[in-house]
Amino acid sequence: MKQMLQELRDASLKAILECEDAELLESLRVKYLGKKGELTAILRQMGGLSAEERPRMGQLANKLRADIEDAIEDRNKIISALKMERRLISESVDVTLPGKKQSLGHKHPMYNVLDQIKDIFIGMGFEIVDGPEVELADYNFTKLNIDEAHPSREWTDTFYFTEDSSILLRTQTSPMQIHAMETKELPIRMIAPGRVYRKDEVDATHSPMFHQIEGMVIDKGITMADLKATLNLVVEKIYGEGTVTRFRPHHFPFTEPSCELDIQCHKCGGVGCPTCKGEGWIEVLGAGMVHPKVLAGCGIDPDVYSGWAFGMGLERLALGEYKINDLRLIFENDKRFLEQF
Ligand code: DAH
């Protein structure tokens, strides 16, 4: 029996010393010291020993149990230390590596231009208002005196949400005139920049989504002279002092009279060049005196109040200001392009 205990001692201590895994170590404990383990199996044979031998073997067996337990405990500590060491190595950070560069964005060039225009109007006492891009046809068309047969109402031109053509993506910022007149106290001086949508194919000058800035003044005694003076001032602030303007008669259903404002080409001085497409003039915006029917539809007495309004495209302004020749560059969000501004 002594021989068996010695063999068990050699085998178990060797296995424990070689063990590198906590779970495996636990299975070794069961293998050697468990109820059905190897030591118990040896002790079962004690009955066959003589009376003198039994206590001696018992002592040897107890000593072996204690030694195996100690060995397992020591090994356990080493295994946890090894595990921690491996983790520290695998999770260590090389502080000598160069850091990752954080790339900071900046304002989009078109919004630089928009901010510049907002500043000009805020300086003249206008407020900036915001409104829905999903709009009622009533506000986008009807209340703006645009009749049922007007081509801009066609399904080929406008994005509708409903079969009955009552809800749409606004095609212009002009419905903001109606919202302002219906909700604001008079007098009103406001601009309303925002996105508008039309069913246009994408090319160098078209996009199904683009931006407009609407502007409107309603007060007593407002005339076309106010419209011209204010817009001339705005144009000079945007394009520089002395910029020559031209107010050309036009038609919009919601203004009467209506006009378009052109500036003399700042590149060629009006002679004609690629920038103005040989025209000598560049169209900047549409404007006019708010139609009495539109005023009355919003509950404003056209015999007491009058006003003027304008609408202009923001992209075209930004393209001109930054000498960009393709509208797509404005929306593609290619950082290599945007970083230049
Ligand atoms: N909404 C017009 C358009 O999209 C532009 C416009 C013209 C706006 C005359 C106005 C205006 O406020 O008075 O073509």
XYZ file of C-alpha atoms and ligand atoms in Angstrom:
355
model
C 0.000 0.000 0.000
C 2.890 2.291 0.801
C 4.109 1.721 -2.743
C 0.681 2.692 -4.147
C 0.560 5.852 -2.065
C 4.058 6.776 -3.281
C 3.044 6.227 -6.901
C -0.051 8.344 -6.437
C 2.092 11.062 -4.806
C 4.553 11.127 -7.721
C 1.887 11.064 -10.409
C -0.458 13.602 -8.833
C 2.176 16.179 -7.847
C 3.695 15.962 -11.319
C 0.315 16.459 -13.031
C -0.527 19.376 -10.745
C 2.803 21.091 -11.402
C 2.316 20.755 -15.142
C -1.251 22.002 -15.109
C -1.774 25.449 -16.676
C -5.520 25.849 -16.517
C -7.805 26.453 -13.505
C -10.569 24.183 -14.754
C -8.186 21.373 -15.490
C -6.721 21.784 -12.005
C -10.174 21.374 -10.478
C -10.695 18.189 -12.462
C -7.351 16.920 -11.077
C -8.608 17.563 -7.536
C -11.662 15.409 -8.280
C -9.522 12.766 -9.941
C -7.188 12.374 -6.935
C -9.146 13.452 -3.860
C -12.796 13.106 -4.888
C -15.213 10.574 -3.413
C -14.587 8.312 -6.358
C -10.984 9.487 -6.634
C -7.754 7.539 -6.607
C -6.855 8.201 -2.957
C -10.252 6.996 -1.781
C -9.799 3.865 -3.883
C -6.524 3.114 -2.088
C -8.002 3.833 1.363
C -10.779 1.321 0.661
C -8.139 -1.371 0.789
C -7.104 -0.419 4.374
C -9.381 -3.116 5.745
C -6.916 -5.741 4.570
C -4.029 -4.262 6.629
C -2.725 -5.423 10.004
C -3.576 -3.443 13.167
C -0.065 -1.894 13.397
C 0.109 -1.019 9.750
C -3.316 0.621 9.524
C -2.541 3.812 11.538
C 0.795 4.250 9.763
C -0.816 3.970 6.364
C -3.622 6.232 7.559
C -1.036 8.815 8.540
C 0.737 8.516 5.189
C -2.571 8.829 3.337
C -3.577 11.955 5.334
C -0.180 13.499 4.695
C -0.600 12.791 0.973
C -4.083 14.356 0.960
C -2.712 17.475 2.654
C 0.251 17.680 0.270
C -1.967 17.318 -2.799
C -4.285 20.014 -1.451
C -1.345 22.334 -0.795
C 0.083 21.661 -4.243
C -3.280 22.451 -5.850
C -3.583 25.674 -3.893
C -0.061 26.776 -4.816
C -0.676 25.882 -8.439
C -3.945 27.808 -8.441
C -2.144 30.943 -7.347
C 0.451 30.522 -10.059
C -2.224 29.913 -12.685
C -4.107 33.129 -11.760
C -0.853 35.069 -11.786
C -0.030 33.662 -15.227
C -3.499 34.557 -16.472
C -3.175 38.120 -15.242
C 0.253 38.440 -16.808
C -1.034 37.226 -20.182
C -3.936 39.670 -19.977
C -1.641 42.561 -19.167
C 0.527 41.719 -22.136
C -2.398 41.340 -24.544
C -4.144 44.505 -23.363
C -1.131 46.717 -23.052
C -1.036 50.000 -24.965
C 2.006 51.088 -26.848
C 2.183 54.709 -25.748
C 4.912 55.395 -28.279
C 2.536 54.821 -31.250
C 1.392 58.026 -32.975
C -2.205 59.025 -32.035
C -5.197 58.945 -34.395
C -5.874 62.346 -35.920
C -9.349 63.667 -35.178
C -10.781 65.334 -38.264
C -12.853 68.369 -37.373
C -15.576 69.470 -39.769
C -16.579 73.029 -40.500
C -19.532 74.905 -41.880
C -20.698 73.959 -45.375
C -19.860 76.696 -47.922
C -23.534 77.170 -48.787
C -24.335 77.829 -45.137
C -21.581 80.461 -45.038
C -23.494 82.294 -47.752
C -26.808 81.752 -45.955
C -25.373 83.138 -42.711
C -24.107 86.173 -44.564
C -27.606 86.807 -45.951
C -29.247 86.228 -42.566
C -26.870 88.801 -41.054
C -27.800 91.363 -43.712
C -31.537 90.948 -43.036
C -31.200 90.747 -39.253
C -29.319 94.051 -39.488
C -32.404 95.544 -41.167
C -34.774 94.312 -38.451
C -36.045 91.152 -40.158
C -36.679 87.946 -38.223
C -35.681 84.480 -39.431
C -38.543 81.976 -39.548
C -38.668 78.283 -40.225
C -41.531 76.143 -41.502
C -42.608 72.700 -42.727
C -41.124 71.008 -45.787
C -44.116 68.667 -45.911
C -46.824 71.117 -46.831
C -50.498 71.337 -47.718
C -51.251 72.088 -51.368
C -53.462 74.819 -49.946
C -50.419 76.649 -48.601
C -48.014 75.757 -51.399
C -50.482 76.727 -54.164
C -54.077 77.728 -53.455
C -53.580 80.444 -50.843
C -50.804 81.828 -53.076
C -53.383 82.420 -55.803
C -51.964 79.597 -57.945
C -54.967 78.188 -59.816
C -55.915 74.528 -60.153
C -54.607 74.264 -63.717
C -51.175 75.773 -63.067
C -48.417 73.526 -64.533
C -46.409 73.536 -61.291
C -49.226 71.460 -59.729
C -48.592 68.593 -62.177
C -47.619 65.198 -60.739
C -44.671 65.241 -63.148
C -43.313 68.359 -61.401
C -44.242 67.966 -57.738
C -43.760 65.242 -55.110
C -47.185 64.380 -53.664
C -47.938 62.194 -50.645
C -51.637 61.671 -51.315
C -53.708 60.586 -54.339
C -55.872 63.695 -53.974
C -52.821 65.987 -54.339
C -53.486 67.647 -50.993
C -50.139 66.988 -49.248
C -46.758 67.494 -50.884
C -43.118 68.385 -50.472
C -43.121 72.161 -50.814
C -41.928 73.304 -54.231
C -41.037 76.800 -52.994
C -40.596 78.668 -49.711
C -43.478 80.996 -50.627
C -45.995 79.102 -48.405
C -44.006 80.648 -45.544
C -45.568 83.962 -46.559
C -48.986 82.487 -45.749
C -47.830 80.931 -42.467
C -46.332 84.266 -41.407
C -49.413 86.294 -42.341
C -51.737 83.828 -40.601
C -49.779 83.628 -37.355
C -47.790 86.820 -36.842
C -48.726 90.214 -35.545
C -48.442 93.035 -38.089
C -46.172 94.563 -39.199
C -44.109 91.631 -40.505
C -40.502 91.630 -41.629
C -39.229 88.131 -42.132
C -37.024 85.867 -44.178
C -37.601 82.101 -44.369
C -34.728 80.008 -45.733
C -35.207 76.295 -46.343
C -35.261 73.241 -48.557
C -37.672 72.904 -51.464
C -38.360 69.951 -53.767
C -39.139 69.503 -57.451
C -39.089 66.501 -59.766
C -35.940 67.497 -61.624
C -33.230 65.180 -62.909
C -29.824 65.751 -61.333
C -27.360 67.624 -63.513
C -24.852 70.472 -63.190
C -27.616 73.016 -62.574
C -30.552 70.934 -61.253
C -31.330 68.911 -58.156
C -34.666 67.523 -56.894
C -33.863 69.218 -53.580
C -32.500 72.721 -53.334
C -32.735 75.796 -51.103
C -34.626 79.024 -51.357
C -34.836 82.100 -49.191
C -38.235 83.737 -48.970
C -38.555 87.287 -47.732
C -41.583 89.416 -46.959
C -42.522 92.769 -45.487
C -46.139 93.676 -44.597
C -46.969 97.056 -43.129
C -49.046 100.148 -43.795
C -47.885 102.215 -46.766
C -45.376 99.741 -48.224
C -44.687 100.397 -51.921
C -42.590 99.097 -54.776
C -40.053 101.783 -53.853
C -39.420 99.937 -50.549
C -38.944 96.693 -52.456
C -36.425 98.249 -54.845
C -34.512 100.161 -52.185
C -34.235 97.189 -49.830
C -33.245 94.676 -52.486
C -30.710 97.097 -54.016
C -29.128 97.417 -50.586
C -29.053 93.632 -50.117
C -27.479 93.127 -53.552
C -24.771 95.701 -52.773
C -23.998 93.926 -49.499
C -23.740 90.563 -51.262
C -22.046 91.573 -54.527
C -20.271 94.755 -53.532
C -21.005 98.462 -53.590
C -21.989 99.933 -56.934
C -23.398 96.659 -58.322
C -25.828 97.601 -61.095
C -29.318 96.082 -60.854
C -32.257 95.799 -63.216
C -35.878 95.143 -62.218
C -37.506 93.324 -65.131
C -41.311 92.885 -65.313
C -42.408 89.299 -64.764
C -45.411 87.293 -63.649
C -46.032 85.423 -60.399
C -49.578 84.577 -59.336
C -49.040 85.749 -55.747
C -47.542 89.166 -56.495
C -48.872 92.096 -58.497
C -46.937 93.717 -59.982
C -44.157 91.108 -60.193
C -40.578 91.420 -61.303
C -37.285 89.643 -61.564
C -34.116 91.233 -60.294
C -30.958 90.898 -62.376
C -27.485 92.136 -61.558
C -25.116 93.336 -64.217
C -22.473 90.644 -64.672
C -19.653 91.447 -62.246
C -17.220 89.451 -64.388
C -17.593 91.272 -67.719
C -19.377 94.461 -66.680
C -22.348 93.669 -68.903
C -20.527 92.983 -72.165
C -21.284 89.264 -72.120
C -19.085 86.376 -70.965
C -19.362 82.689 -69.952
C -20.379 83.616 -66.370
C -23.504 85.453 -67.598
C -23.859 83.136 -70.604
C -23.311 86.079 -72.921
C -26.298 87.957 -71.500
C -24.462 90.662 -69.586
C -26.990 90.170 -66.741
C -27.439 87.482 -64.086
C -30.875 86.698 -62.690
C -30.863 86.813 -58.872
C -34.432 86.580 -57.596
C -38.175 86.897 -58.189
C -40.176 89.511 -56.289
C -43.248 91.678 -56.298
C -45.962 93.389 -54.305
C -48.009 90.847 -52.346
C -51.258 90.275 -54.267
C -54.336 91.830 -52.590
C -56.117 88.470 -52.939
C -53.326 86.757 -50.982
C -53.459 89.391 -48.244
C -57.236 89.145 -47.986
C -57.058 85.314 -47.918
C -54.909 85.591 -44.804
C -57.315 87.986 -43.117
C -55.282 91.125 -43.838
C -57.185 94.110 -45.253
C -55.442 95.054 -48.549
C -56.916 98.555 -48.331
C -55.005 99.157 -45.097
C -51.890 97.021 -45.469
C -49.557 96.297 -48.345
C -46.303 94.436 -48.682
C -43.570 93.094 -50.877
C -41.993 89.673 -51.124
C -39.093 87.963 -52.817
C -37.773 84.456 -53.329
C -34.251 83.518 -54.312
C -32.241 80.383 -54.871
C -29.453 79.855 -52.383
C -27.342 77.372 -54.360
C -26.903 79.673 -57.313
C -25.655 82.384 -54.968
C -23.151 80.026 -53.339
C -21.951 78.699 -56.706
C -21.359 82.278 -57.853
C -19.666 83.388 -54.678
C -17.229 80.450 -54.594
C -16.878 80.086 -58.407
C -18.162 76.512 -58.319
C -19.358 75.280 -61.698
C -21.365 72.186 -60.763
C -24.333 72.102 -58.368
C -23.697 68.426 -57.581
C -20.523 69.372 -55.705
C -22.671 71.226 -53.167
C -24.610 68.088 -52.200
C -22.156 65.222 -52.687
C -20.396 65.949 -49.378
C -17.004 64.986 -50.694
C -14.643 66.194 -47.981
C -11.855 66.828 -50.473
C -14.128 69.407 -52.084
C -15.659 70.876 -48.926
C -12.297 71.274 -47.190
C -11.328 73.959 -49.693
C -13.747 76.484 -48.236
N -41.603 81.164 -55.324
C -41.056 81.655 -56.569
C -40.352 80.514 -57.295
O -40.075 79.515 -56.691
C -40.093 82.786 -56.342
C -40.782 84.038 -55.879
C -41.180 85.004 -56.782
C -40.999 84.293 -54.551
C -41.796 86.172 -56.397
C -41.621 85.476 -54.136
C -42.007 86.410 -55.077
O -41.857 85.748 -52.866
O -42.574 87.551 -54.672
O -40.093 80.649 -58.463
